[in-house]
Amino acid sequence: MKGYTLITGASQGFGRALAIEHAKKSMNLVLVALPNSGLEQLSDFLTSNFRIDVSFFEMDLSSKKNCLRLYIEMKRKGISIKYLINNAGMLSNGLFEDMTEDYFLTQIKVNVATPTLLTKLFLDDFKTNVPSGILNVSSMASFFHLPRKQVYGGTKAYLLSFSKSLRKELKRYGISVSIVCPGGMNTTSKLCLQNRKLNHVSRSSILNPEEAARITLNDFFKGKEVIIPGAMNKIFMFLDSIIPAFIKNRLTANVV
Ligand SMILES: NC(=O)c1ccc[n+]([C@@H]2O[C@H](COP(=O)([O-])OP(=O)(O)OC[C@H]3O[C@@H](n4cnc5c(N)ncnc54)[C@H](OP(=O)(O)O)[C@@H]3O)[C@@H](O)[C@H]2O)c1
């Protein structure tokens, strides 16, 4: 049985770019996203252009029942998972007082509970497919404690901590755990529009999802722990480590 890569949130943006990058490496795929998101067309495209096996599942991953259904369906089809990419995520950029309870509760499920549960469900698959690995998609927002990104940043900080800790536990089995923390990417049309309005320095850090996916997978297959795609984002991280906290607080407070 050949190992597959399972990518959540593969219908568009970063997840779609990661799927195409995998296909270029002739790796079989399992793609998941919400219903009616064009996964069938993407699967057809990948199957016919790259001669790989692609299965797709349209489901809402915010539900525990659906995560279990996905796992059972994999077993029924005889698909074994070698790599898991927890990419599906709900973004947000707004004041906490304006967020609805339903939105942030679902966001916490999709960004935190689902990647944790999928990692647990497929643990035996990773063990039988070593060398194998898990790539969790966090964000640079996990480092910076930005206003307007309170819940989002918190969910991504969870992923960073979870991944670093789990990496130490799973190393002895030959299972690699990596975390990617992208800065801004031109994924949705809303984000493209927002990114165009940024100042010159911030705009120069924005990556296309294709570029970010290429860098990410290269580093992932080298077993890198924390992946920060893009030179400008690495500079931001360096500045963050040397700038005093009171200056950073003053700069980030302006975002409100
Ligand atoms: N874009 C950025 O600037 C940026 C920066 C840093 C980190 N990230 C992270 O990168 C990842 C991808 O971001 P993106 O910009 O590519 O997002 P996106 O274009 O909005 O894509 C999100 C993907 O997740 C899927 N998804 C969302 N909720 C789901 C649910 N309940 N069940 C199943 N699938 C679900 C979406 O499916 P549908 O297509 O069906 O809706 C879509 O495939 C996220 O984890 C995000 O936090 C993004």
Short mmCIF file of C-alpha atoms and ligand atoms in Angstrom, two decimals:
data_model
loop_
_atom_site.label_atom_id
_atom_site.label_comp_id
_atom_site.label_asym_id
_atom_site.label_seq_id
_atom_site.Cartn_x
_atom_site.Cartn_y
_atom_site.Cartn_z
CA MET A 1 0.00 0.00 0.00
CA LYS A 2 1.55 3.31 -1.10
CA GLY A 3 1.40 6.23 1.36
CA TYR A 4 -0.73 9.25 0.51
CA THR A 5 -0.51 12.91 1.52
CA LEU A 6 -3.71 14.21 3.12
CA ILE A 7 -4.21 17.96 2.67
CA THR A 8 -7.07 19.76 4.39
CA GLY A 9 -8.42 22.97 2.87
CA ALA A 10 -7.04 21.97 -0.53
CA SER A 11 -9.67 23.64 -2.71
CA GLN A 12 -8.01 27.06 -2.96
CA GLY A 13 -5.22 29.32 -1.77
CA PHE A 14 -2.26 27.82 0.02
CA GLY A 15 -3.79 24.31 0.27
CA ARG A 16 -4.37 24.13 -3.47
CA ALA A 17 -0.81 25.31 -4.14
CA LEU A 18 0.53 22.65 -1.74
CA ALA A 19 -1.50 20.00 -3.58
CA ILE A 20 -0.08 21.04 -6.97
CA GLU A 21 3.48 21.08 -5.57
CA HIS A 22 2.94 17.53 -4.23
CA ALA A 23 1.59 16.39 -7.56
CA LYS A 24 4.75 17.71 -9.28
CA LYS A 25 6.67 15.35 -6.98
CA SER A 26 4.42 12.45 -8.19
CA MET A 27 2.91 11.94 -4.73
CA ASN A 28 -0.59 10.50 -4.32
CA LEU A 29 -3.10 12.79 -2.64
CA VAL A 30 -6.22 12.92 -0.51
CA LEU A 31 -7.83 16.36 -0.68
CA VAL A 32 -10.47 17.71 1.70
CA ALA A 33 -12.50 20.94 1.71
CA LEU A 34 -16.05 22.14 2.21
CA PRO A 35 -18.75 20.91 -0.23
CA ASN A 36 -19.03 22.57 -3.69
CA SER A 37 -15.56 24.08 -3.56
CA GLY A 38 -14.28 22.68 -6.86
CA LEU A 39 -12.31 19.74 -5.43
CA GLU A 40 -13.58 17.41 -8.16
CA GLN A 41 -12.18 19.65 -10.92
CA LEU A 42 -8.87 20.02 -9.07
CA SER A 43 -8.64 16.23 -8.63
CA ASP A 44 -9.36 15.66 -12.33
CA PHE A 45 -6.72 18.22 -13.28
CA LEU A 46 -4.09 16.63 -11.04
CA THR A 47 -4.90 13.05 -12.07
CA SER A 48 -4.72 13.77 -15.78
CA ASN A 49 -1.66 16.04 -15.70
CA PHE A 50 0.56 14.31 -13.17
CA ARG A 51 -0.44 10.62 -13.34
CA ILE A 52 -1.03 10.31 -9.62
CA ASP A 53 -3.89 8.86 -7.63
CA VAL A 54 -6.14 11.55 -6.08
CA SER A 55 -9.13 11.02 -3.77
CA PHE A 56 -11.23 13.92 -2.61
CA PHE A 57 -13.73 14.40 0.22
CA GLU A 58 -16.09 17.33 0.55
CA MET A 59 -16.97 17.80 4.18
CA ASP A 60 -17.12 20.30 7.02
CA LEU A 61 -14.10 19.50 9.16
CA SER A 62 -15.35 21.58 12.08
CA SER A 63 -17.35 18.50 13.12
CA LYS A 64 -15.72 15.65 15.04
CA LYS A 65 -18.14 13.22 13.37
CA ASN A 66 -16.85 14.20 9.93
CA CYS A 67 -13.19 13.81 10.98
CA LEU A 68 -14.00 10.27 12.15
CA ARG A 69 -15.92 9.65 8.90
CA LEU A 70 -12.88 10.72 6.92
CA TYR A 71 -10.66 8.31 8.86
CA ILE A 72 -13.11 5.40 8.41
CA GLU A 73 -13.44 6.16 4.69
CA MET A 74 -9.63 6.02 4.32
CA LYS A 75 -9.54 2.59 5.99
CA ARG A 76 -12.42 1.35 3.80
CA LYS A 77 -10.60 2.47 0.64
CA GLY A 78 -7.29 0.99 1.83
CA ILE A 79 -5.59 4.40 1.78
CA SER A 80 -2.70 4.83 4.20
CA ILE A 81 -1.53 8.34 5.15
CA LYS A 82 2.21 9.06 5.04
CA TYR A 83 2.02 12.85 5.28
CA LEU A 84 -0.70 15.01 6.84
CA ILE A 85 -0.94 18.72 6.05
CA ASN A 86 -3.28 20.53 8.42
CA ASN A 87 -3.90 23.59 6.26
CA ALA A 88 -7.67 24.26 6.53
CA GLY A 89 -8.13 27.38 8.55
CA MET A 90 -10.55 30.20 9.19
CA LEU A 91 -8.96 33.62 9.01
CA SER A 92 -10.21 36.75 10.77
CA ASN A 93 -9.26 40.38 11.03
CA GLY A 94 -11.51 42.42 13.29
CA LEU A 95 -12.22 43.62 16.78
CA PHE A 96 -13.17 40.93 19.31
CA GLU A 97 -16.27 42.89 20.36
CA ASP A 98 -17.55 42.69 16.78
CA MET A 99 -17.03 38.93 16.35
CA THR A 100 -19.99 36.58 16.74
CA GLU A 101 -19.72 33.69 19.19
CA ASP A 102 -20.57 31.24 16.40
CA TYR A 103 -17.71 32.49 14.24
CA PHE A 104 -14.95 32.22 16.81
CA LEU A 105 -16.19 28.91 18.22
CA THR A 106 -16.11 27.35 14.73
CA GLN A 107 -12.75 29.02 14.08
CA ILE A 108 -11.31 27.38 17.20
CA LYS A 109 -12.69 24.00 16.07
CA VAL A 110 -11.25 24.24 12.54
CA ASN A 111 -7.90 25.80 13.51
CA VAL A 112 -7.24 23.90 16.75
CA ALA A 113 -9.46 20.87 17.45
CA THR A 114 -9.49 19.44 13.91
CA PRO A 115 -5.71 19.37 13.27
CA THR A 116 -5.21 17.84 16.73
CA LEU A 117 -7.84 15.15 16.15
CA LEU A 118 -6.63 14.27 12.63
CA THR A 119 -3.06 13.96 13.92
CA LYS A 120 -4.27 11.51 16.58
CA LEU A 121 -6.47 9.50 14.20
CA PHE A 122 -3.70 8.91 11.65
CA LEU A 123 -0.85 8.27 14.13
CA ASP A 124 -0.69 4.54 13.33
CA ASP A 125 -0.63 5.35 9.59
CA PHE A 126 2.42 7.59 10.10
CA LYS A 127 4.13 4.82 12.11
CA THR A 128 3.66 2.25 9.33
CA ASN A 129 4.84 4.68 6.61
CA VAL A 130 8.09 6.02 8.09
CA PRO A 131 9.76 8.24 7.10
CA SER A 132 6.53 10.19 7.43
CA GLY A 133 5.44 13.57 8.70
CA ILE A 134 2.93 16.17 9.78
CA LEU A 135 2.96 19.77 8.56
CA ASN A 136 0.81 22.19 10.54
CA VAL A 137 -0.03 25.52 8.93
CA SER A 138 0.27 28.31 11.48
CA SER A 139 0.97 31.97 10.73
CA MET A 140 3.38 34.77 11.62
CA ALA A 141 0.41 36.09 13.62
CA SER A 142 1.31 33.39 16.16
CA PHE A 143 4.40 35.41 17.17
CA PHE A 144 3.21 39.01 17.19
CA HIS A 145 0.07 39.27 19.42
CA LEU A 146 -1.66 41.65 17.05
CA PRO A 147 -4.90 43.52 17.74
CA ARG A 148 -7.70 42.39 15.37
CA LYS A 149 -6.13 38.89 15.31
CA GLN A 150 -6.77 37.87 18.95
CA VAL A 151 -8.58 34.54 18.41
CA TYR A 152 -6.88 33.78 15.09
CA GLY A 153 -3.40 34.49 16.53
CA GLY A 154 -4.25 32.41 19.60
CA THR A 155 -5.28 29.39 17.49
CA LYS A 156 -2.08 29.67 15.45
CA ALA A 157 0.05 30.00 18.60
CA TYR A 158 -1.55 26.76 19.83
CA LEU A 159 -0.46 25.01 16.62
CA LEU A 160 3.09 26.28 17.03
CA SER A 161 3.34 25.01 20.61
CA PHE A 162 1.56 21.71 19.83
CA SER A 163 3.83 20.99 16.86
CA LYS A 164 7.09 21.79 18.64
CA SER A 165 6.14 19.59 21.56
CA LEU A 166 4.84 16.71 19.43
CA ARG A 167 7.97 16.82 17.27
CA LYS A 168 10.02 15.79 20.31
CA GLU A 169 7.66 12.87 21.07
CA LEU A 170 7.43 11.47 17.54
CA LYS A 171 11.09 11.79 16.52
CA ARG A 172 11.90 8.32 17.94
CA TYR A 173 9.43 6.76 15.45
CA GLY A 174 10.90 8.55 12.41
CA ILE A 175 7.85 10.85 12.16
CA SER A 176 8.82 14.46 11.47
CA VAL A 177 6.62 17.33 12.68
CA SER A 178 7.05 20.76 11.06
CA ILE A 179 5.21 24.03 11.39
CA VAL A 180 4.97 26.66 8.70
CA CYS A 181 4.33 30.28 9.70
CA PRO A 182 3.58 32.23 6.50
CA GLY A 183 3.30 35.99 6.50
CA GLY A 184 0.75 37.56 4.18
CA MET A 185 -0.18 35.62 1.03
CA ASN A 186 -2.28 36.62 -1.95
CA THR A 187 -4.84 33.83 -1.59
CA THR A 188 -8.42 35.14 -1.53
CA SER A 189 -9.48 38.17 -3.60
CA LYS A 190 -10.28 40.01 -0.33
CA LEU A 191 -6.71 39.47 0.90
CA CYS A 192 -5.24 40.49 -2.48
CA LEU A 193 -7.14 43.78 -2.20
CA GLN A 194 -6.07 44.34 1.43
CA ASN A 195 -2.44 43.52 0.59
CA ARG A 196 -2.39 46.04 -2.26
CA LYS A 197 -3.16 48.82 0.24
CA LEU A 198 -0.17 48.01 2.50
CA ASN A 199 2.90 50.24 2.75
CA HIS A 200 5.89 49.40 0.56
CA VAL A 201 7.82 47.39 3.21
CA SER A 202 4.84 45.24 4.24
CA ARG A 203 3.80 44.73 0.61
CA SER A 204 7.24 43.42 -0.28
CA SER A 205 6.78 40.60 2.25
CA ILE A 206 3.61 39.27 0.58
CA LEU A 207 4.07 35.97 -1.27
CA ASN A 208 2.00 34.20 -3.85
CA PRO A 209 0.70 30.89 -2.48
CA GLU A 210 2.60 28.98 -5.21
CA GLU A 211 5.92 30.46 -4.13
CA ALA A 212 5.17 29.92 -0.43
CA ALA A 213 4.16 26.28 -1.12
CA ARG A 214 7.38 25.54 -3.03
CA ILE A 215 9.57 26.92 -0.22
CA THR A 216 7.48 25.20 2.45
CA LEU A 217 7.62 21.72 0.92
CA ASN A 218 11.37 21.94 0.26
CA ASP A 219 11.93 22.75 3.94
CA PHE A 220 9.33 20.21 5.12
CA PHE A 221 11.00 17.33 3.29
CA LYS A 222 14.34 18.43 4.78
CA GLY A 223 12.72 18.00 8.21
CA LYS A 224 12.95 21.66 9.24
CA GLU A 225 11.09 22.45 12.48
CA VAL A 226 9.78 26.00 11.92
CA ILE A 227 9.40 27.21 8.33
CA ILE A 228 9.13 30.95 7.59
CA PRO A 229 8.70 31.42 3.85
CA GLY A 230 10.20 34.56 2.29
CA ALA A 231 13.34 36.64 3.00
CA MET A 232 11.39 39.70 4.20
CA ASN A 233 9.45 37.64 6.74
CA LYS A 234 12.71 36.25 8.11
CA ILE A 235 13.94 39.87 8.51
CA PHE A 236 10.72 40.71 10.42
CA MET A 237 11.41 37.78 12.75
CA PHE A 238 14.97 38.97 13.33
CA LEU A 239 13.78 42.53 14.08
CA ASP A 240 11.19 41.11 16.47
CA SER A 241 13.99 39.45 18.43
CA ILE A 242 16.01 42.68 18.85
CA ILE A 243 13.42 45.46 19.13
CA PRO A 244 12.42 46.28 22.76
CA ALA A 245 8.91 45.24 23.78
CA PHE A 246 7.69 48.81 24.50
CA ILE A 247 8.46 49.89 20.90
CA LYS A 248 6.74 46.81 19.47
CA ASN A 249 3.69 47.46 21.65
CA ARG A 250 3.50 51.04 20.41
CA LEU A 251 3.76 49.94 16.78
CA THR A 252 1.15 47.17 17.05
CA ALA A 253 -1.28 49.37 19.04
CA ASN A 254 -1.60 51.54 15.92
CA VAL A 255 -3.40 48.64 14.20
CA VAL A 256 -6.51 49.27 16.36
N1 LIG B 1 -3.57 33.93 3.37
C1 LIG B 1 -2.73 34.38 4.26
O1 LIG B 1 -2.28 35.54 4.23
C2 LIG B 1 -2.24 33.46 5.34
C3 LIG B 1 -1.16 33.88 6.14
C4 LIG B 1 -0.70 33.04 7.13
C5 LIG B 1 -1.28 31.79 7.34
N2 LIG B 1 -2.33 31.40 6.56
C6 LIG B 1 -2.93 30.08 6.82
O2 LIG B 1 -2.86 29.30 5.65
C7 LIG B 1 -3.98 28.41 5.61
C8 LIG B 1 -4.69 28.56 4.27
O3 LIG B 1 -5.06 29.92 4.13
P1 LIG B 1 -5.65 30.50 2.78
O4 LIG B 1 -5.39 31.95 2.76
O5 LIG B 1 -5.22 29.64 1.64
O6 LIG B 1 -7.20 30.28 3.09
P2 LIG B 1 -8.44 30.11 2.10
O7 LIG B 1 -8.08 30.54 0.73
O8 LIG B 1 -9.60 30.74 2.80
O9 LIG B 1 -8.61 28.53 2.12
C9 LIG B 1 -8.98 27.89 3.29
C10 LIG B 1 -9.23 26.45 2.95
O10 LIG B 1 -9.73 25.80 4.14
C11 LIG B 1 -10.95 25.18 3.82
N3 LIG B 1 -11.85 25.18 4.97
C12 LIG B 1 -12.21 26.25 5.73
N4 LIG B 1 -13.09 25.84 6.66
C13 LIG B 1 -13.27 24.50 6.49
C14 LIG B 1 -14.07 23.53 7.13
N5 LIG B 1 -14.87 23.83 8.16
N6 LIG B 1 -14.03 22.25 6.67
C15 LIG B 1 -13.25 21.93 5.62
N7 LIG B 1 -12.47 22.82 4.96
C16 LIG B 1 -12.48 24.09 5.39
C17 LIG B 1 -11.53 26.00 2.68
O11 LIG B 1 -12.49 25.22 1.98
P3 LIG B 1 -13.55 25.96 0.97
O12 LIG B 1 -12.76 26.39 -0.21
O13 LIG B 1 -14.50 24.92 0.67
O14 LIG B 1 -14.11 27.13 1.74
C18 LIG B 1 -10.28 26.26 1.88
O15 LIG B 1 -9.94 25.14 1.11
C19 LIG B 1 -4.87 28.75 6.80
O16 LIG B 1 -4.64 27.87 7.85
C20 LIG B 1 -4.41 30.17 7.19
O17 LIG B 1 -4.62 30.43 8.53
C21 LIG B 1 -2.80 32.21 5.56
#
